[in-house]
Amino acid sequence: MMNRNEPARETLKKPFEYRQRLKSFHYAFQGLALMFRTQHNTWIHATVSLMVIILGFVLKISLTEWAILCFAIGFVFAAEAFNTAIEFLVDLVSPGKLLQAGMIKDLAAAGVLIAAMTAVAAGLFVFIPRLLE
């Protein structure tokens, strides 16, 4: 019998398959679509991201500044995806109102808030000097 903490040997011996990799991208895009369909804050993040991108073109920011903003935008969307997954999982395993379930959801939401505040700070560092010129 296999120990629960050991990965299955069959999983470790699977050959690389392009078809499976393409399938994994399909599932990831399904998750992205689910996030946009079910999470209102995702649309807020998308709107702000679009405004940041437009402002970046208008102010002709540098390649380094683009990299900073792209990372910040991606960081927020990744945090939102993890938050959404955690919320769905908590709802699945704890359909009732439990204090711990609420705490888990609050912590996941705090992660998104931290990511968003970090992205705002990055945007301010990039745009304020340009706007003051």
PDB file of N, CA, C and O in Angstrom, residues 5-83:
ATOM      1  N   ASN A   5       1.678  10.269   1.792  1.00  0.00           N
ATOM      2  CA  ASN A   5       2.559  11.400   1.547  1.00  0.00           C
ATOM      3  C   ASN A   5       3.530  11.182   0.393  1.00  0.00           C
ATOM      4  O   ASN A   5       4.242  12.091   0.013  1.00  0.00           O
ATOM      5  N   GLU A   6       3.575   9.993  -0.168  1.00  0.00           N
ATOM      6  CA  GLU A   6       4.459   9.708  -1.298  1.00  0.00           C
ATOM      7  C   GLU A   6       3.700   9.907  -2.602  1.00  0.00           C
ATOM      8  O   GLU A   6       2.576   9.459  -2.748  1.00  0.00           O
ATOM      9  N   PRO A   7       4.335  10.565  -3.574  1.00  0.00           N
ATOM     10  CA  PRO A   7       3.663  10.668  -4.876  1.00  0.00           C
ATOM     11  C   PRO A   7       3.603   9.303  -5.551  1.00  0.00           C
ATOM     12  O   PRO A   7       4.474   8.457  -5.334  1.00  0.00           O
ATOM     13  N   ALA A   8       2.575   9.076  -6.324  1.00  0.00           N
ATOM     14  CA  ALA A   8       2.435   7.804  -7.030  1.00  0.00           C
ATOM     15  C   ALA A   8       3.576   7.631  -8.022  1.00  0.00           C
ATOM     16  O   ALA A   8       3.915   8.551  -8.750  1.00  0.00           O
ATOM     17  N   ARG A   9       4.177   6.455  -8.044  1.00  0.00           N
ATOM     18  CA  ARG A   9       5.294   6.202  -8.962  1.00  0.00           C
ATOM     19  C   ARG A   9       4.857   6.352 -10.417  1.00  0.00           C
ATOM     20  O   ARG A   9       5.626   6.805 -11.254  1.00  0.00           O
ATOM     21  N   GLU A  10       3.623   5.984 -10.697  1.00  0.00           N
ATOM     22  CA  GLU A  10       3.126   6.101 -12.071  1.00  0.00           C
ATOM     23  C   GLU A  10       3.121   7.553 -12.516  1.00  0.00           C
ATOM     24  O   GLU A  10       3.411   7.866 -13.660  1.00  0.00           O
ATOM     25  N   THR A  11       2.790   8.467 -11.614  1.00  0.00           N
ATOM     26  CA  THR A  11       2.759   9.887 -11.937  1.00  0.00           C
ATOM     27  C   THR A  11       4.159  10.386 -12.260  1.00  0.00           C
ATOM     28  O   THR A  11       4.352  11.183 -13.171  1.00  0.00           O
ATOM     29  N   LEU A  12       5.145   9.902 -11.533  1.00  0.00           N
ATOM     30  CA  LEU A  12       6.519  10.341 -11.749  1.00  0.00           C
ATOM     31  C   LEU A  12       7.103   9.802 -13.048  1.00  0.00           C
ATOM     32  O   LEU A  12       8.024  10.379 -13.596  1.00  0.00           O
ATOM     33  N   LYS A  13       6.567   8.703 -13.566  1.00  0.00           N
ATOM     34  CA  LYS A  13       7.129   8.072 -14.755  1.00  0.00           C
ATOM     35  C   LYS A  13       6.392   8.452 -16.042  1.00  0.00           C
ATOM     36  O   LYS A  13       6.763   7.976 -17.099  1.00  0.00           O
ATOM     37  N   LYS A  14       5.377   9.281 -15.959  1.00  0.00           N
ATOM     38  CA  LYS A  14       4.626   9.637 -17.158  1.00  0.00           C
ATOM     39  C   LYS A  14       5.515  10.409 -18.131  1.00  0.00           C
ATOM     40  O   LYS A  14       6.199  11.340 -17.740  1.00  0.00           O
ATOM     41  N   PRO A  15       5.472  10.040 -19.406  1.00  0.00           N
ATOM     42  CA  PRO A  15       6.264  10.788 -20.397  1.00  0.00           C
ATOM     43  C   PRO A  15       5.606  12.144 -20.686  1.00  0.00           C
ATOM     44  O   PRO A  15       4.409  12.328 -20.479  1.00  0.00           O
ATOM     45  N   PHE A  16       6.414  13.070 -21.145  1.00  0.00           N
ATOM     46  CA  PHE A  16       5.904  14.389 -21.524  1.00  0.00           C
ATOM     47  C   PHE A  16       5.025  14.234 -22.754  1.00  0.00           C
ATOM     48  O   PHE A  16       5.425  13.630 -23.742  1.00  0.00           O
ATOM     49  N   GLU A  17       3.811  14.788 -22.672  1.00  0.00           N
ATOM     50  CA  GLU A  17       2.883  14.713 -23.802  1.00  0.00           C
ATOM     51  C   GLU A  17       2.374  16.110 -24.126  1.00  0.00           C
ATOM     52  O   GLU A  17       1.827  16.795 -23.268  1.00  0.00           O
ATOM     53  N   TYR A  18       2.578  16.526 -25.383  1.00  0.00           N
ATOM     54  CA  TYR A  18       2.131  17.853 -25.803  1.00  0.00           C
ATOM     55  C   TYR A  18       0.619  18.001 -25.681  1.00  0.00           C
ATOM     56  O   TYR A  18       0.123  19.049 -25.298  1.00  0.00           O
ATOM     57  N   ARG A  19      -0.101  16.951 -26.002  1.00  0.00           N
ATOM     58  CA  ARG A  19      -1.561  17.003 -25.944  1.00  0.00           C
ATOM     59  C   ARG A  19      -2.044  17.295 -24.514  1.00  0.00           C
ATOM     60  O   ARG A  19      -2.945  18.087 -24.296  1.00  0.00           O
ATOM     61  N   GLN A  20      -1.400  16.649 -23.532  1.00  0.00           N
ATOM     62  CA  GLN A  20      -1.761  16.887 -22.125  1.00  0.00           C
ATOM     63  C   GLN A  20      -1.423  18.318 -21.712  1.00  0.00           C
ATOM     64  O   GLN A  20      -2.138  18.934 -20.934  1.00  0.00           O
ATOM     65  N   ARG A  21      -0.291  18.839 -22.194  1.00  0.00           N
ATOM     66  CA  ARG A  21       0.088  20.212 -21.859  1.00  0.00           C
ATOM     67  C   ARG A  21      -0.922  21.194 -22.453  1.00  0.00           C
ATOM     68  O   ARG A  21      -1.308  22.158 -21.810  1.00  0.00           O
ATOM     69  N   LEU A  22      -1.345  20.951 -23.679  1.00  0.00           N
ATOM     70  CA  LEU A  22      -2.354  21.816 -24.296  1.00  0.00           C
ATOM     71  C   LEU A  22      -3.673  21.752 -23.524  1.00  0.00           C
ATOM     72  O   LEU A  22      -4.345  22.761 -23.339  1.00  0.00           O
ATOM     73  N   LYS A  23      -4.015  20.562 -23.067  1.00  0.00           N
ATOM     74  CA  LYS A  23      -5.224  20.381 -22.273  1.00  0.00           C
ATOM     75  C   LYS A  23      -5.140  21.178 -20.972  1.00  0.00           C
ATOM     76  O   LYS A  23      -6.116  21.777 -20.532  1.00  0.00           O
ATOM     77  N   SER A  24      -3.954  21.205 -20.362  1.00  0.00           N
ATOM     78  CA  SER A  24      -3.799  21.946 -19.108  1.00  0.00           C
ATOM     79  C   SER A  24      -3.997  23.446 -19.340  1.00  0.00           C
ATOM     80  O   SER A  24      -4.550  24.137 -18.483  1.00  0.00           O
ATOM     81  N   PHE A  25      -3.552  23.956 -20.505  1.00  0.00           N
ATOM     82  CA  PHE A  25      -3.808  25.365 -20.825  1.00  0.00           C
ATOM     83  C   PHE A  25      -5.303  25.608 -20.997  1.00  0.00           C
ATOM     84  O   PHE A  25      -5.830  26.635 -20.566  1.00  0.00           O
ATOM     85  N   HIS A  26      -5.986  24.654 -21.621  1.00  0.00           N
ATOM     86  CA  HIS A  26      -7.444  24.763 -21.796  1.00  0.00           C
ATOM     87  C   HIS A  26      -8.130  24.893 -20.434  1.00  0.00           C
ATOM     88  O   HIS A  26      -8.993  25.759 -20.243  1.00  0.00           O
ATOM     89  N   TYR A  27      -7.739  24.055 -19.488  1.00  0.00           N
ATOM     90  CA  TYR A  27      -8.335  24.116 -18.150  1.00  0.00           C
ATOM     91  C   TYR A  27      -8.015  25.446 -17.460  1.00  0.00           C
ATOM     92  O   TYR A  27      -8.866  26.016 -16.774  1.00  0.00           O
ATOM     93  N   ALA A  28      -6.804  25.919 -17.643  1.00  0.00           N
ATOM     94  CA  ALA A  28      -6.423  27.204 -17.033  1.00  0.00           C
ATOM     95  C   ALA A  28      -7.271  28.344 -17.606  1.00  0.00           C
ATOM     96  O   ALA A  28      -7.722  29.222 -16.852  1.00  0.00           O
ATOM     97  N   PHE A  29      -7.495  28.336 -18.915  1.00  0.00           N
ATOM     98  CA  PHE A  29      -8.337  29.378 -19.509  1.00  0.00           C
ATOM     99  C   PHE A  29      -9.793  29.240 -19.061  1.00  0.00           C
ATOM    100  O   PHE A  29     -10.497  30.249 -18.911  1.00  0.00           O
ATOM    101  N   GLN A  30     -10.247  28.014 -18.824  1.00  0.00           N
ATOM    102  CA  GLN A  30     -11.587  27.819 -18.270  1.00  0.00           C
ATOM    103  C   GLN A  30     -11.674  28.460 -16.880  1.00  0.00           C
ATOM    104  O   GLN A  30     -12.674  29.080 -16.542  1.00  0.00           O
ATOM    105  N   GLY A  31     -10.626  28.287 -16.088  1.00  0.00           N
ATOM    106  CA  GLY A  31     -10.586  28.899 -14.762  1.00  0.00           C
ATOM    107  C   GLY A  31     -10.598  30.411 -14.843  1.00  0.00           C
ATOM    108  O   GLY A  31     -11.287  31.089 -14.066  1.00  0.00           O
ATOM    109  N   LEU A  32      -9.863  30.967 -15.790  1.00  0.00           N
ATOM    110  CA  LEU A  32      -9.844  32.415 -15.989  1.00  0.00           C
ATOM    111  C   LEU A  32     -11.239  32.922 -16.370  1.00  0.00           C
ATOM    112  O   LEU A  32     -11.712  33.926 -15.826  1.00  0.00           O
ATOM    113  N   ALA A  33     -11.896  32.212 -17.261  1.00  0.00           N
ATOM    114  CA  ALA A  33     -13.252  32.592 -17.659  1.00  0.00           C
ATOM    115  C   ALA A  33     -14.212  32.498 -16.473  1.00  0.00           C
ATOM    116  O   ALA A  33     -15.065  33.373 -16.284  1.00  0.00           O
ATOM    117  N   LEU A  34     -14.075  31.452 -15.667  1.00  0.00           N
ATOM    118  CA  LEU A  34     -14.911  31.297 -14.475  1.00  0.00           C
ATOM    119  C   LEU A  34     -14.705  32.467 -13.520  1.00  0.00           C
ATOM    120  O   LEU A  34     -15.654  33.009 -12.959  1.00  0.00           O
ATOM    121  N   MET A  35     -13.452  32.871 -13.346  1.00  0.00           N
ATOM    122  CA  MET A  35     -13.152  33.995 -12.459  1.00  0.00           C
ATOM    123  C   MET A  35     -13.847  35.268 -12.968  1.00  0.00           C
ATOM    124  O   MET A  35     -14.441  36.006 -12.193  1.00  0.00           O
ATOM    125  N   PHE A  36     -13.789  35.523 -14.264  1.00  0.00           N
ATOM    126  CA  PHE A  36     -14.433  36.718 -14.823  1.00  0.00           C
ATOM    127  C   PHE A  36     -15.958  36.629 -14.747  1.00  0.00           C
ATOM    128  O   PHE A  36     -16.630  37.642 -14.563  1.00  0.00           O
ATOM    129  N   ARG A  37     -16.512  35.410 -14.872  1.00  0.00           N
ATOM    130  CA  ARG A  37     -17.965  35.258 -14.804  1.00  0.00           C
ATOM    131  C   ARG A  37     -18.514  35.409 -13.395  1.00  0.00           C
ATOM    132  O   ARG A  37     -19.648  35.843 -13.212  1.00  0.00           O
ATOM    133  N   THR A  38     -17.723  35.034 -12.396  1.00  0.00           N
ATOM    134  CA  THR A  38     -18.278  34.947 -11.040  1.00  0.00           C
ATOM    135  C   THR A  38     -17.767  35.995 -10.061  1.00  0.00           C
ATOM    136  O   THR A  38     -18.365  36.164  -9.000  1.00  0.00           O
ATOM    137  N   GLN A  39     -16.685  36.676 -10.378  1.00  0.00           N
ATOM    138  CA  GLN A  39     -16.080  37.600  -9.413  1.00  0.00           C
ATOM    139  C   GLN A  39     -16.156  39.042  -9.914  1.00  0.00           C
ATOM    140  O   GLN A  39     -15.463  39.415 -10.866  1.00  0.00           O
ATOM    141  N   HIS A  40     -16.973  39.837  -9.265  1.00  0.00           N
ATOM    142  CA  HIS A  40     -17.138  41.236  -9.683  1.00  0.00           C
ATOM    143  C   HIS A  40     -15.840  42.026  -9.556  1.00  0.00           C
ATOM    144  O   HIS A  40     -15.548  42.894 -10.374  1.00  0.00           O
ATOM    145  N   ASN A  41     -15.048  41.725  -8.529  1.00  0.00           N
ATOM    146  CA  ASN A  41     -13.795  42.455  -8.347  1.00  0.00           C
ATOM    147  C   ASN A  41     -12.818  42.211  -9.496  1.00  0.00           C
ATOM    148  O   ASN A  41     -11.972  43.065  -9.774  1.00  0.00           O
ATOM    149  N   THR A  42     -12.941  41.091 -10.175  1.00  0.00           N
ATOM    150  CA  THR A  42     -12.079  40.827 -11.322  1.00  0.00           C
ATOM    151  C   THR A  42     -12.303  41.868 -12.408  1.00  0.00           C
ATOM    152  O   THR A  42     -11.359  42.328 -13.050  1.00  0.00           O
ATOM    153  N   TRP A  43     -13.551  42.274 -12.578  1.00  0.00           N
ATOM    154  CA  TRP A  43     -13.860  43.305 -13.576  1.00  0.00           C
ATOM    155  C   TRP A  43     -13.299  44.658 -13.155  1.00  0.00           C
ATOM    156  O   TRP A  43     -12.856  45.444 -13.998  1.00  0.00           O
ATOM    157  N   ILE A  44     -13.307  44.933 -11.859  1.00  0.00           N
ATOM    158  CA  ILE A  44     -12.694  46.174 -11.367  1.00  0.00           C
ATOM    159  C   ILE A  44     -11.194  46.139 -11.644  1.00  0.00           C
ATOM    160  O   ILE A  44     -10.621  47.115 -12.162  1.00  0.00           O
ATOM    161  N   HIS A  45     -10.544  45.014 -11.338  1.00  0.00           N
ATOM    162  CA  HIS A  45      -9.111  44.872 -11.610  1.00  0.00           C
ATOM    163  C   HIS A  45      -8.831  45.041 -13.107  1.00  0.00           C
ATOM    164  O   HIS A  45      -7.854  45.687 -13.493  1.00  0.00           O
ATOM    165  N   ALA A  46      -9.670  44.469 -13.940  1.00  0.00           N
ATOM    166  CA  ALA A  46      -9.473  44.559 -15.389  1.00  0.00           C
ATOM    167  C   ALA A  46      -9.624  45.994 -15.878  1.00  0.00           C
ATOM    168  O   ALA A  46      -8.839  46.465 -16.718  1.00  0.00           O
ATOM    169  N   THR A  47     -10.614  46.704 -15.352  1.00  0.00           N
ATOM    170  CA  THR A  47     -10.831  48.098 -15.746  1.00  0.00           C
ATOM    171  C   THR A  47      -9.650  48.978 -15.342  1.00  0.00           C
ATOM    172  O   THR A  47      -9.147  49.772 -16.141  1.00  0.00           O
ATOM    173  N   VAL A  48      -9.202  48.826 -14.112  1.00  0.00           N
ATOM    174  CA  VAL A  48      -8.051  49.603 -13.632  1.00  0.00           C
ATOM    175  C   VAL A  48      -6.810  49.231 -14.443  1.00  0.00           C
ATOM    176  O   VAL A  48      -6.027  50.115 -14.825  1.00  0.00           O
ATOM    177  N   SER A  49      -6.627  47.948 -14.731  1.00  0.00           N
ATOM    178  CA  SER A  49      -5.472  47.511 -15.528  1.00  0.00           C
ATOM    179  C   SER A  49      -5.482  48.155 -16.905  1.00  0.00           C
ATOM    180  O   SER A  49      -4.443  48.607 -17.394  1.00  0.00           O
ATOM    181  N   LEU A  50      -6.644  48.208 -17.537  1.00  0.00           N
ATOM    182  CA  LEU A  50      -6.763  48.837 -18.850  1.00  0.00           C
ATOM    183  C   LEU A  50      -6.418  50.322 -18.773  1.00  0.00           C
ATOM    184  O   LEU A  50      -5.705  50.855 -19.643  1.00  0.00           O
ATOM    185  N   MET A  51      -6.880  51.001 -17.718  1.00  0.00           N
ATOM    186  CA  MET A  51      -6.559  52.418 -17.537  1.00  0.00           C
ATOM    187  C   MET A  51      -5.055  52.608 -17.345  1.00  0.00           C
ATOM    188  O   MET A  51      -4.462  53.547 -17.898  1.00  0.00           O
ATOM    189  N   VAL A  52      -4.423  51.722 -16.590  1.00  0.00           N
ATOM    190  CA  VAL A  52      -2.970  51.790 -16.360  1.00  0.00           C
ATOM    191  C   VAL A  52      -2.225  51.587 -17.677  1.00  0.00           C
ATOM    192  O   VAL A  52      -1.255  52.304 -17.985  1.00  0.00           O
ATOM    193  N   ILE A  53      -2.661  50.633 -18.470  1.00  0.00           N
ATOM    194  CA  ILE A  53      -2.016  50.363 -19.761  1.00  0.00           C
ATOM    195  C   ILE A  53      -2.143  51.570 -20.690  1.00  0.00           C
ATOM    196  O   ILE A  53      -1.166  51.987 -21.324  1.00  0.00           O
ATOM    197  N   ILE A  54      -3.330  52.148 -20.757  1.00  0.00           N
ATOM    198  CA  ILE A  54      -3.527  53.337 -21.600  1.00  0.00           C
ATOM    199  C   ILE A  54      -2.636  54.478 -21.124  1.00  0.00           C
ATOM    200  O   ILE A  54      -1.955  55.132 -21.930  1.00  0.00           O
ATOM    201  N   LEU A  55      -2.603  54.713 -19.800  1.00  0.00           N
ATOM    202  CA  LEU A  55      -1.766  55.773 -19.254  1.00  0.00           C
ATOM    203  C   LEU A  55      -0.288  55.496 -19.541  1.00  0.00           C
ATOM    204  O   LEU A  55       0.478  56.423 -19.836  1.00  0.00           O
ATOM    205  N   GLY A  56       0.111  54.240 -19.487  1.00  0.00           N
ATOM    206  CA  GLY A  56       1.492  53.884 -19.811  1.00  0.00           C
ATOM    207  C   GLY A  56       1.867  54.260 -21.229  1.00  0.00           C
ATOM    208  O   GLY A  56       2.968  54.775 -21.474  1.00  0.00           O
ATOM    209  N   PHE A  57       0.956  54.025 -22.176  1.00  0.00           N
ATOM    210  CA  PHE A  57       1.218  54.412 -23.568  1.00  0.00           C
ATOM    211  C   PHE A  57       1.232  55.931 -23.720  1.00  0.00           C
ATOM    212  O   PHE A  57       2.085  56.477 -24.413  1.00  0.00           O
ATOM    213  N   VAL A  58       0.290  56.601 -23.090  1.00  0.00           N
ATOM    214  CA  VAL A  58       0.217  58.062 -23.185  1.00  0.00           C
ATOM    215  C   VAL A  58       1.489  58.708 -22.635  1.00  0.00           C
ATOM    216  O   VAL A  58       2.027  59.652 -23.234  1.00  0.00           O
ATOM    217  N   LEU A  59       1.970  58.213 -21.497  1.00  0.00           N
ATOM    218  CA  LEU A  59       3.152  58.801 -20.850  1.00  0.00           C
ATOM    219  C   LEU A  59       4.469  58.217 -21.370  1.00  0.00           C
ATOM    220  O   LEU A  59       5.543  58.625 -20.925  1.00  0.00           O
ATOM    221  N   LYS A  60       4.384  57.254 -22.303  1.00  0.00           N
ATOM    222  CA  LYS A  60       5.572  56.647 -22.916  1.00  0.00           C
ATOM    223  C   LYS A  60       6.568  56.161 -21.859  1.00  0.00           C
ATOM    224  O   LYS A  60       7.726  56.576 -21.832  1.00  0.00           O
ATOM    225  N   ILE A  61       6.085  55.273 -21.003  1.00  0.00           N
ATOM    226  CA  ILE A  61       6.934  54.760 -19.931  1.00  0.00           C
ATOM    227  C   ILE A  61       8.008  53.828 -20.494  1.00  0.00           C
ATOM    228  O   ILE A  61       7.869  53.302 -21.604  1.00  0.00           O
ATOM    229  N   SER A  62       9.055  53.617 -19.727  1.00  0.00           N
ATOM    230  CA  SER A  62      10.188  52.796 -20.164  1.00  0.00           C
ATOM    231  C   SER A  62       9.844  51.309 -20.115  1.00  0.00           C
ATOM    232  O   SER A  62       8.851  50.891 -19.506  1.00  0.00           O
ATOM    233  N   LEU A  63      10.719  50.526 -20.721  1.00  0.00           N
ATOM    234  CA  LEU A  63      10.556  49.076 -20.725  1.00  0.00           C
ATOM    235  C   LEU A  63      10.574  48.522 -19.293  1.00  0.00           C
ATOM    236  O   LEU A  63       9.786  47.638 -18.947  1.00  0.00           O
ATOM    237  N   THR A  64      11.449  49.052 -18.468  1.00  0.00           N
ATOM    238  CA  THR A  64      11.518  48.627 -17.063  1.00  0.00           C
ATOM    239  C   THR A  64      10.220  48.955 -16.333  1.00  0.00           C
ATOM    240  O   THR A  64       9.706  48.140 -15.558  1.00  0.00           O
ATOM    241  N   GLU A  65       9.687  50.133 -16.591  1.00  0.00           N
ATOM    242  CA  GLU A  65       8.418  50.522 -15.965  1.00  0.00           C
ATOM    243  C   GLU A  65       7.279  49.634 -16.444  1.00  0.00           C
ATOM    244  O   GLU A  65       6.405  49.251 -15.649  1.00  0.00           O
ATOM    245  N   TRP A  66       7.289  49.254 -17.728  1.00  0.00           N
ATOM    246  CA  TRP A  66       6.282  48.309 -18.237  1.00  0.00           C
ATOM    247  C   TRP A  66       6.385  46.979 -17.508  1.00  0.00           C
ATOM    248  O   TRP A  66       5.382  46.371 -17.150  1.00  0.00           O
ATOM    249  N   ALA A  67       7.617  46.523 -17.294  1.00  0.00           N
ATOM    250  CA  ALA A  67       7.819  45.244 -16.605  1.00  0.00           C
ATOM    251  C   ALA A  67       7.259  45.316 -15.188  1.00  0.00           C
ATOM    252  O   ALA A  67       6.594  44.373 -14.726  1.00  0.00           O
ATOM    253  N   ILE A  68       7.516  46.414 -14.508  1.00  0.00           N
ATOM    254  CA  ILE A  68       7.002  46.592 -13.143  1.00  0.00           C
ATOM    255  C   ILE A  68       5.480  46.554 -13.142  1.00  0.00           C
ATOM    256  O   ILE A  68       4.860  45.862 -12.322  1.00  0.00           O
ATOM    257  N   LEU A  69       4.860  47.283 -14.059  1.00  0.00           N
ATOM    258  CA  LEU A  69       3.394  47.335 -14.103  1.00  0.00           C
ATOM    259  C   LEU A  69       2.793  45.994 -14.517  1.00  0.00           C
ATOM    260  O   LEU A  69       1.767  45.577 -13.952  1.00  0.00           O
ATOM    261  N   CYS A  70       3.420  45.306 -15.467  1.00  0.00           N
ATOM    262  CA  CYS A  70       2.914  43.984 -15.879  1.00  0.00           C
ATOM    263  C   CYS A  70       2.973  43.008 -14.716  1.00  0.00           C
ATOM    264  O   CYS A  70       2.034  42.237 -14.493  1.00  0.00           O
ATOM    265  N   PHE A  71       4.076  43.040 -13.973  1.00  0.00           N
ATOM    266  CA  PHE A  71       4.192  42.164 -12.810  1.00  0.00           C
ATOM    267  C   PHE A  71       3.118  42.500 -11.782  1.00  0.00           C
ATOM    268  O   PHE A  71       2.480  41.609 -11.219  1.00  0.00           O
ATOM    269  N   ALA A  72       2.897  43.790 -11.523  1.00  0.00           N
ATOM    270  CA  ALA A  72       1.897  44.208 -10.535  1.00  0.00           C
ATOM    271  C   ALA A  72       0.498  43.770 -10.955  1.00  0.00           C
ATOM    272  O   ALA A  72      -0.276  43.255 -10.135  1.00  0.00           O
ATOM    273  N   ILE A  73       0.176  43.950 -12.229  1.00  0.00           N
ATOM    274  CA  ILE A  73      -1.148  43.548 -12.734  1.00  0.00           C
ATOM    275  C   ILE A  73      -1.309  42.031 -12.619  1.00  0.00           C
ATOM    276  O   ILE A  73      -2.341  41.530 -12.146  1.00  0.00           O
ATOM    277  N   GLY A  74      -0.296  41.287 -13.039  1.00  0.00           N
ATOM    278  CA  GLY A  74      -0.358  39.831 -12.944  1.00  0.00           C
ATOM    279  C   GLY A  74      -0.475  39.356 -11.512  1.00  0.00           C
ATOM    280  O   GLY A  74      -1.193  38.394 -11.215  1.00  0.00           O
ATOM    281  N   PHE A  75       0.232  40.025 -10.598  1.00  0.00           N
ATOM    282  CA  PHE A  75       0.195  39.695  -9.177  1.00  0.00           C
ATOM    283  C   PHE A  75      -1.230  39.812  -8.638  1.00  0.00           C
ATOM    284  O   PHE A  75      -1.720  38.936  -7.917  1.00  0.00           O
ATOM    285  N   VAL A  76      -1.935  40.870  -9.018  1.00  0.00           N
ATOM    286  CA  VAL A  76      -3.310  41.079  -8.546  1.00  0.00           C
ATOM    287  C   VAL A  76      -4.240  40.005  -9.108  1.00  0.00           C
ATOM    288  O   VAL A  76      -5.055  39.435  -8.376  1.00  0.00           O
ATOM    289  N   PHE A  77      -4.121  39.711 -10.415  1.00  0.00           N
ATOM    290  CA  PHE A  77      -4.993  38.692 -10.999  1.00  0.00           C
ATOM    291  C   PHE A  77      -4.701  37.302 -10.430  1.00  0.00           C
ATOM    292  O   PHE A  77      -5.623  36.514 -10.212  1.00  0.00           O
ATOM    293  N   ALA A  78      -3.435  36.992 -10.179  1.00  0.00           N
ATOM    294  CA  ALA A  78      -3.101  35.702  -9.569  1.00  0.00           C
ATOM    295  C   ALA A  78      -3.689  35.619  -8.165  1.00  0.00           C
ATOM    296  O   ALA A  78      -4.263  34.587  -7.785  1.00  0.00           O
ATOM    297  N   ALA A  79      -3.571  36.696  -7.398  1.00  0.00           N
ATOM    298  CA  ALA A  79      -4.137  36.712  -6.046  1.00  0.00           C
ATOM    299  C   ALA A  79      -5.650  36.523  -6.099  1.00  0.00           C
ATOM    300  O   ALA A  79      -6.227  35.782  -5.293  1.00  0.00           O
ATOM    301  N   GLU A  80      -6.300  37.166  -7.058  1.00  0.00           N
ATOM    302  CA  GLU A  80      -7.754  37.030  -7.205  1.00  0.00           C
ATOM    303  C   GLU A  80      -8.125  35.597  -7.580  1.00  0.00           C
ATOM    304  O   GLU A  80      -9.124  35.058  -7.084  1.00  0.00           O
ATOM    305  N   ALA A  81      -7.326  34.963  -8.427  1.00  0.00           N
ATOM    306  CA  ALA A  81      -7.599  33.567  -8.806  1.00  0.00           C
ATOM    307  C   ALA A  81      -7.458  32.644  -7.597  1.00  0.00           C
ATOM    308  O   ALA A  81      -8.313  31.776  -7.365  1.00  0.00           O
ATOM    309  N   PHE A  82      -6.397  32.821  -6.817  1.00  0.00           N
ATOM    310  CA  PHE A  82      -6.223  32.002  -5.612  1.00  0.00           C
ATOM    311  C   PHE A  82      -7.355  32.250  -4.619  1.00  0.00           C
ATOM    312  O   PHE A  82      -7.880  31.315  -4.010  1.00  0.00           O
ATOM    313  N   ASN A  83      -7.742  33.505  -4.458  1.00  0.00           N
ATOM    314  CA  ASN A  83      -8.836  33.849  -3.552  1.00  0.00           C
ATOM    315  C   ASN A  83     -10.133  33.170  -3.994  1.00  0.00           C
ATOM    316  O   ASN A  83     -10.858  32.606  -3.171  1.00  0.00           O
TER     317      ASN A  83
END
